[in-house]
Amino acid sequence: MYDFSRCKLCATNGARPKYTLKKATVYACPACGFHYIDHLDDMPSGPQGSSAQALDQKARSYIESRLPGNEKQLRKNLQLVKRHLSLAGASCLDIGAGAGMFPHLLAEEGASVHGIEPQGVFREFTQQKFGIELQGETIDAVHWQEGFKGFFDLVTLWDVLEHVNFPAETLRDAYSVIKPGGWLVLDTPRRDALFYRISELSYRLSGGRNSLFLESLYSPMPFRHKQIFTLRQLVQLVESIGFSVIQLHNKPLQPQNKMVLVCQKQPGNGA
Ligand SMILES: [Zn+2]
């Protein structure tokens, strides 16, 4: 059992509950200001990942119904990636591949594609829809860390960092499988966005009775949002790991309040 008074980002002890939501408590770190909830997913170990849910007709229809919106956003992300590297023949890893749309788009560009998706229902969908085999083992697994060290030209994390148990570790593990001069491109919601700040204000003014969007920004359900970075926290984190931030997009007024980071592992930096 993880002790949530220990900051998930900087490991300082003394993090305190800041917002008590209906289903989760948001902790805040006094040292680095990180916000995260008091919940971790039981992570499946081994190549099977989580296969609790079956890909029945209902699940398939639901995933299909969300695919067009998914594709629209991911095609934009693809254009962003293509500004920085040529995908034909590139070795790419999409972490948190979901229904497989981004691996599919990468494959269309002629890339050599790998993908990680811990939920079996999405892996099965991806296999059937796109003929792409995703792996259930997460990026910390020996399969990746020993088998693909310094291997990839590109690693992508679309809407993943807010979902994983330990985002700093996920980024370090991603760093180690990227080759020198290779790329990490990601997007994630940002906490220093208007929605979040208004919600915090509302929480304070109502004595905790009305937390507006905080309830929907965090969830203790499996694979849902566990932490939300500020832009500064995320930039500092990737730089401390060894990446250079090459391009940065703020979308503070978009519904998801996302930030997009294009990072490069320093050329000639062996490990
Ligand atoms: Zn901290």
Tab-separated table of C-alpha atoms and ligand atoms in Angstrom:
chain	number	residue	atom	x	y	z
A	1	MET	CA	0.000	0.000	0.000
A	2	TYR	CA	1.450	3.326	-1.085
A	3	ASP	CA	1.789	6.086	1.536
A	4	PHE	CA	0.204	9.080	-0.196
A	5	SER	CA	1.876	11.551	2.169
A	6	ARG	CA	4.990	10.775	0.106
A	7	CYS	CA	4.850	12.955	-3.014
A	8	LYS	CA	4.514	10.884	-6.182
A	9	LEU	CA	6.602	13.431	-8.074
A	10	CYS	CA	9.447	14.583	-5.794
A	11	ALA	CA	9.241	11.879	-3.072
A	12	THR	CA	9.133	14.479	-0.282
A	13	ASN	CA	7.186	13.345	2.776
A	14	GLY	CA	4.487	15.642	4.088
A	15	ALA	CA	1.953	15.822	1.243
A	16	ARG	CA	-1.477	16.600	2.664
A	17	PRO	CA	-5.086	16.094	1.571
A	18	LYS	CA	-6.155	19.305	-0.146
A	19	TYR	CA	-9.496	18.572	-1.761
A	20	THR	CA	-11.960	15.984	-0.492
A	21	LEU	CA	-14.026	14.895	-3.468
A	22	LYS	CA	-16.908	12.431	-3.472
A	23	LYS	CA	-14.809	9.459	-4.509
A	24	ALA	CA	-11.219	10.530	-4.010
A	25	THR	CA	-8.985	12.833	-2.046
A	26	VAL	CA	-6.584	15.138	-3.865
A	27	TYR	CA	-3.183	15.365	-2.143
A	28	ALA	CA	-0.887	18.344	-2.612
A	29	CYS	CA	2.872	18.333	-2.047
A	30	PRO	CA	4.224	21.266	0.006
A	31	ALA	CA	7.617	21.014	-1.684
A	32	CYS	CA	6.827	20.817	-5.405
A	33	GLY	CA	3.096	21.565	-5.474
A	34	PHE	CA	2.132	18.347	-7.257
A	35	HIS	CA	-1.549	17.290	-7.092
A	36	TYR	CA	-2.560	13.616	-7.170
A	37	ILE	CA	-5.340	11.453	-5.781
A	38	ASP	CA	-5.176	8.717	-3.175
A	39	HIS	CA	-5.635	5.887	-5.603
A	40	LEU	CA	-3.421	3.569	-7.634
A	41	ASP	CA	-4.497	0.999	-10.190
A	42	ASP	CA	-3.755	-2.647	-9.583
A	43	MET	CA	-1.429	-3.099	-12.489
A	44	PRO	CA	-1.574	-6.368	-14.315
A	45	SER	CA	1.796	-8.025	-14.525
A	46	GLY	CA	2.840	-10.228	-17.369
A	47	PRO	CA	2.126	-10.173	-21.076
A	48	GLN	CA	-1.622	-10.621	-20.708
A	49	GLY	CA	-2.170	-7.308	-18.955
A	50	SER	CA	-5.753	-6.775	-17.861
A	51	SER	CA	-8.263	-8.892	-19.710
A	52	ALA	CA	-11.134	-8.636	-17.230
A	53	GLN	CA	-13.541	-7.123	-19.766
A	54	ALA	CA	-14.504	-9.009	-22.899
A	55	LEU	CA	-14.762	-7.433	-26.327
A	56	ASP	CA	-18.465	-8.171	-26.710
A	57	GLN	CA	-20.805	-6.407	-29.112
A	58	LYS	CA	-21.566	-3.666	-26.611
A	59	ALA	CA	-17.901	-2.908	-25.962
A	60	ARG	CA	-17.131	-2.992	-29.681
A	61	SER	CA	-19.954	-0.544	-30.531
A	62	TYR	CA	-18.833	1.805	-27.794
A	63	ILE	CA	-15.214	1.830	-28.961
A	64	GLU	CA	-16.322	2.246	-32.605
A	65	SER	CA	-18.553	5.189	-31.668
A	66	ARG	CA	-15.617	7.045	-30.156
A	67	LEU	CA	-13.184	6.275	-32.932
A	68	PRO	CA	-13.970	9.202	-35.304
A	69	GLY	CA	-13.329	11.855	-32.636
A	70	ASN	CA	-10.259	9.947	-31.622
A	71	GLU	CA	-9.001	9.861	-35.202
A	72	LYS	CA	-9.565	13.582	-35.731
A	73	GLN	CA	-7.377	14.506	-32.759
A	74	LEU	CA	-4.726	11.889	-33.470
A	75	ARG	CA	-4.360	13.023	-37.109
A	76	LYS	CA	-3.503	16.481	-35.747
A	77	ASN	CA	-0.996	14.881	-33.412
A	78	LEU	CA	0.459	12.978	-36.356
A	79	GLN	CA	1.005	16.222	-38.292
A	80	LEU	CA	2.824	17.665	-35.296
A	81	VAL	CA	5.091	14.610	-35.072
A	82	LYS	CA	5.839	14.751	-38.805
A	83	ARG	CA	7.186	18.273	-38.450
A	84	HIS	CA	10.050	16.817	-36.432
A	85	LEU	CA	10.881	13.454	-37.910
A	86	SER	CA	10.331	11.382	-40.986
A	87	LEU	CA	8.136	8.417	-40.141
A	88	ALA	CA	8.928	6.141	-43.070
A	89	GLY	CA	11.002	3.325	-41.619
A	90	ALA	CA	11.100	4.921	-38.155
A	91	SER	CA	10.775	2.702	-35.069
A	92	CYS	CA	7.811	3.986	-33.079
A	93	LEU	CA	6.228	3.067	-29.773
A	94	ASP	CA	2.805	4.367	-28.759
A	95	ILE	CA	2.314	3.973	-25.009
A	96	GLY	CA	-1.337	3.739	-23.967
A	97	ALA	CA	-2.466	2.986	-27.499
A	98	GLY	CA	-6.137	2.475	-26.586
A	99	ALA	CA	-8.129	1.360	-29.628
A	100	GLY	CA	-5.002	1.388	-31.795
A	101	MET	CA	-5.747	4.429	-33.944
A	102	PHE	CA	-2.351	6.082	-33.556
A	103	PRO	CA	-0.349	2.909	-34.261
A	104	HIS	CA	-2.595	2.515	-37.324
A	105	LEU	CA	-1.818	6.060	-38.515
A	106	LEU	CA	1.905	5.488	-37.930
A	107	ALA	CA	1.784	2.264	-39.917
A	108	GLU	CA	0.084	4.134	-42.789
A	109	GLU	CA	3.116	6.446	-42.834
A	110	GLY	CA	5.425	3.477	-43.244
A	111	ALA	CA	6.689	3.391	-39.665
A	112	SER	CA	7.634	0.235	-37.820
A	113	VAL	CA	5.036	0.225	-35.058
A	114	HIS	CA	4.908	-1.065	-31.498
A	115	GLY	CA	2.178	-0.262	-29.010
A	116	ILE	CA	1.397	-0.782	-25.349
A	117	GLU	CA	-2.143	-1.099	-24.049
A	118	PRO	CA	-2.788	-2.700	-20.650
A	119	GLN	CA	-6.513	-3.234	-21.260
A	120	GLY	CA	-7.159	-6.481	-23.109
A	121	VAL	CA	-10.439	-5.276	-24.588
A	122	PHE	CA	-8.609	-2.540	-26.534
A	123	ARG	CA	-5.830	-4.881	-27.648
A	124	GLU	CA	-8.385	-7.290	-29.037
A	125	PHE	CA	-10.206	-4.450	-30.815
A	126	THR	CA	-6.942	-3.171	-32.329
A	127	GLN	CA	-6.055	-6.634	-33.587
A	128	GLN	CA	-9.454	-7.069	-35.232
A	129	LYS	CA	-9.826	-3.534	-36.601
A	130	PHE	CA	-6.299	-2.703	-37.722
A	131	GLY	CA	-4.455	-6.027	-37.664
A	132	ILE	CA	-1.935	-4.579	-35.207
A	133	GLU	CA	-0.791	-6.526	-32.171
A	134	LEU	CA	-0.398	-4.352	-29.072
A	135	GLN	CA	1.531	-5.498	-26.007
A	136	GLY	CA	-0.059	-5.733	-22.554
A	137	GLU	CA	3.226	-5.312	-20.711
A	138	THR	CA	3.775	-1.777	-19.468
A	139	ILE	CA	6.924	0.217	-20.252
A	140	ASP	CA	8.627	-0.719	-16.964
A	141	ALA	CA	8.611	-4.414	-17.939
A	142	VAL	CA	11.847	-6.257	-18.694
A	143	HIS	CA	10.437	-6.936	-22.168
A	144	TRP	CA	10.897	-3.240	-23.016
A	145	GLN	CA	13.664	-2.112	-20.677
A	146	GLU	CA	16.059	-4.876	-21.681
A	147	GLY	CA	14.757	-5.816	-25.110
A	148	PHE	CA	14.358	-2.276	-26.504
A	149	LYS	CA	16.966	-0.173	-24.720
A	150	GLY	CA	17.863	2.892	-26.846
A	151	PHE	CA	15.769	1.450	-29.670
A	152	PHE	CA	12.983	3.818	-30.698
A	153	ASP	CA	13.080	6.911	-32.916
A	154	LEU	CA	9.772	8.028	-31.430
A	155	VAL	CA	7.750	7.341	-28.297
A	156	THR	CA	4.293	8.893	-27.963
A	157	LEU	CA	2.083	9.269	-24.889
A	158	TRP	CA	-1.306	10.685	-25.888
A	159	ASP	CA	-3.399	11.342	-22.781
A	160	VAL	CA	-1.413	8.866	-20.744
A	161	LEU	CA	0.541	10.692	-18.039
A	162	GLU	CA	-2.586	11.651	-16.112
A	163	HIS	CA	-3.651	7.985	-16.025
A	164	VAL	CA	-0.553	6.068	-14.926
A	165	ASN	CA	0.301	5.283	-11.312
A	166	PHE	CA	3.748	6.920	-11.347
A	167	PRO	CA	4.229	9.391	-14.228
A	168	ALA	CA	7.859	10.285	-13.462
A	169	GLU	CA	8.819	6.609	-13.638
A	170	THR	CA	6.856	6.183	-16.861
A	171	LEU	CA	8.814	9.053	-18.459
A	172	ARG	CA	12.150	7.660	-17.226
A	173	ASP	CA	11.252	4.251	-18.618
A	174	ALA	CA	10.281	5.893	-21.915
A	175	TYR	CA	13.606	7.770	-21.990
A	176	SER	CA	15.595	4.563	-21.716
A	177	VAL	CA	13.949	2.943	-24.771
A	178	ILE	CA	14.489	6.031	-26.984
A	179	LYS	CA	17.656	6.206	-29.052
A	180	PRO	CA	20.004	9.208	-28.735
A	181	GLY	CA	18.497	12.009	-30.824
A	182	GLY	CA	15.091	10.282	-30.699
A	183	TRP	CA	11.787	11.923	-29.832
A	184	LEU	CA	9.180	11.887	-27.089
A	185	VAL	CA	5.893	13.576	-27.949
A	186	LEU	CA	3.026	13.745	-25.485
A	187	ASP	CA	-0.108	15.560	-24.474
A	188	THR	CA	-1.835	15.702	-21.109
A	189	PRO	CA	-4.287	18.024	-19.328
A	190	ARG	CA	-2.731	20.925	-17.505
A	191	ARG	CA	-3.578	22.065	-14.032
A	192	ASP	CA	-2.723	25.732	-14.478
A	193	ALA	CA	-5.680	26.087	-16.813
A	194	LEU	CA	-8.800	28.112	-16.274
A	195	PHE	CA	-11.165	25.185	-15.581
A	196	TYR	CA	-8.976	23.859	-12.818
A	197	ARG	CA	-8.330	27.196	-11.178
A	198	ILE	CA	-11.987	28.169	-11.169
A	199	SER	CA	-12.805	24.790	-9.658
A	200	GLU	CA	-10.255	25.318	-6.888
A	201	LEU	CA	-11.697	28.745	-6.156
A	202	SER	CA	-15.211	27.316	-6.037
A	203	TYR	CA	-14.069	24.581	-3.646
A	204	ARG	CA	-12.564	27.135	-1.304
A	205	LEU	CA	-15.482	29.556	-1.412
A	206	SER	CA	-18.055	26.805	-0.816
A	207	GLY	CA	-16.113	25.159	1.997
A	208	GLY	CA	-15.652	22.050	-0.126
A	209	ARG	CA	-19.301	21.636	-1.099
A	210	ASN	CA	-18.900	22.655	-4.735
A	211	SER	CA	-15.748	21.538	-6.485
A	212	LEU	CA	-17.103	22.119	-10.031
A	213	PHE	CA	-14.855	20.290	-12.502
A	214	LEU	CA	-12.522	18.698	-9.953
A	215	GLU	CA	-14.918	15.731	-9.654
A	216	SER	CA	-14.603	15.052	-13.361
A	217	LEU	CA	-10.878	15.796	-13.596
A	218	TYR	CA	-9.988	13.049	-11.128
A	219	SER	CA	-11.381	9.571	-10.677
A	220	PRO	CA	-10.459	6.505	-8.599
A	221	MET	CA	-11.883	4.228	-11.309
A	222	PRO	CA	-9.309	1.962	-12.977
A	223	PHE	CA	-7.230	3.702	-15.653
A	224	ARG	CA	-8.767	7.142	-14.981
A	225	HIS	CA	-7.101	10.434	-14.038
A	226	LYS	CA	-4.818	10.273	-11.013
A	227	GLN	CA	-2.711	13.427	-11.353
A	228	ILE	CA	-2.606	16.608	-13.375
A	229	PHE	CA	0.625	18.510	-13.990
A	230	THR	CA	1.197	22.189	-14.355
A	231	LEU	CA	3.153	23.133	-17.461
A	232	ARG	CA	6.151	24.081	-15.360
A	233	GLN	CA	6.149	20.836	-13.365
A	234	LEU	CA	6.071	18.773	-16.531
A	235	VAL	CA	8.794	20.753	-18.308
A	236	GLN	CA	11.041	20.515	-15.233
A	237	LEU	CA	10.406	16.788	-15.005
A	238	VAL	CA	11.253	15.933	-18.622
A	239	GLU	CA	14.346	18.153	-18.479
A	240	SER	CA	15.521	16.493	-15.256
A	241	ILE	CA	15.247	13.128	-16.994
A	242	GLY	CA	17.484	14.304	-19.844
A	243	PHE	CA	15.115	15.496	-22.574
A	244	SER	CA	15.275	18.886	-24.265
A	245	VAL	CA	11.901	20.527	-24.839
A	246	ILE	CA	11.929	21.443	-28.534
A	247	GLN	CA	8.371	22.610	-28.957
A	248	LEU	CA	5.585	23.343	-26.576
A	249	HIS	CA	1.909	24.031	-27.205
A	250	ASN	CA	-0.485	25.471	-24.719
A	251	LYS	CA	-4.141	25.079	-25.346
A	252	PRO	CA	-5.484	26.708	-22.203
A	253	LEU	CA	-8.911	27.445	-23.663
A	254	GLN	CA	-9.594	24.081	-25.237
A	255	PRO	CA	-12.052	21.863	-23.370
A	256	GLN	CA	-9.361	19.453	-22.289
A	257	ASN	CA	-6.964	22.233	-21.274
A	258	LYS	CA	-4.156	20.222	-22.715
A	259	MET	CA	-0.498	20.935	-23.145
A	260	VAL	CA	1.584	19.283	-25.844
A	261	LEU	CA	5.332	18.726	-25.470
A	262	VAL	CA	7.778	17.746	-28.196
A	263	CYS	CA	10.982	16.546	-26.526
A	264	GLN	CA	14.253	15.174	-27.815
A	265	LYS	CA	16.758	12.886	-26.155
A	266	GLN	CA	20.200	14.438	-26.535
A	267	PRO	CA	22.172	12.993	-29.436
A	268	GLY	CA	25.192	11.016	-28.347
A	269	ASN	CA	23.846	10.558	-24.828
A	270	GLY	CA	24.337	6.783	-24.671
A	271	ALA	CA	21.923	5.524	-22.007
B	1	ZN	ZN	6.489	16.916	-4.428
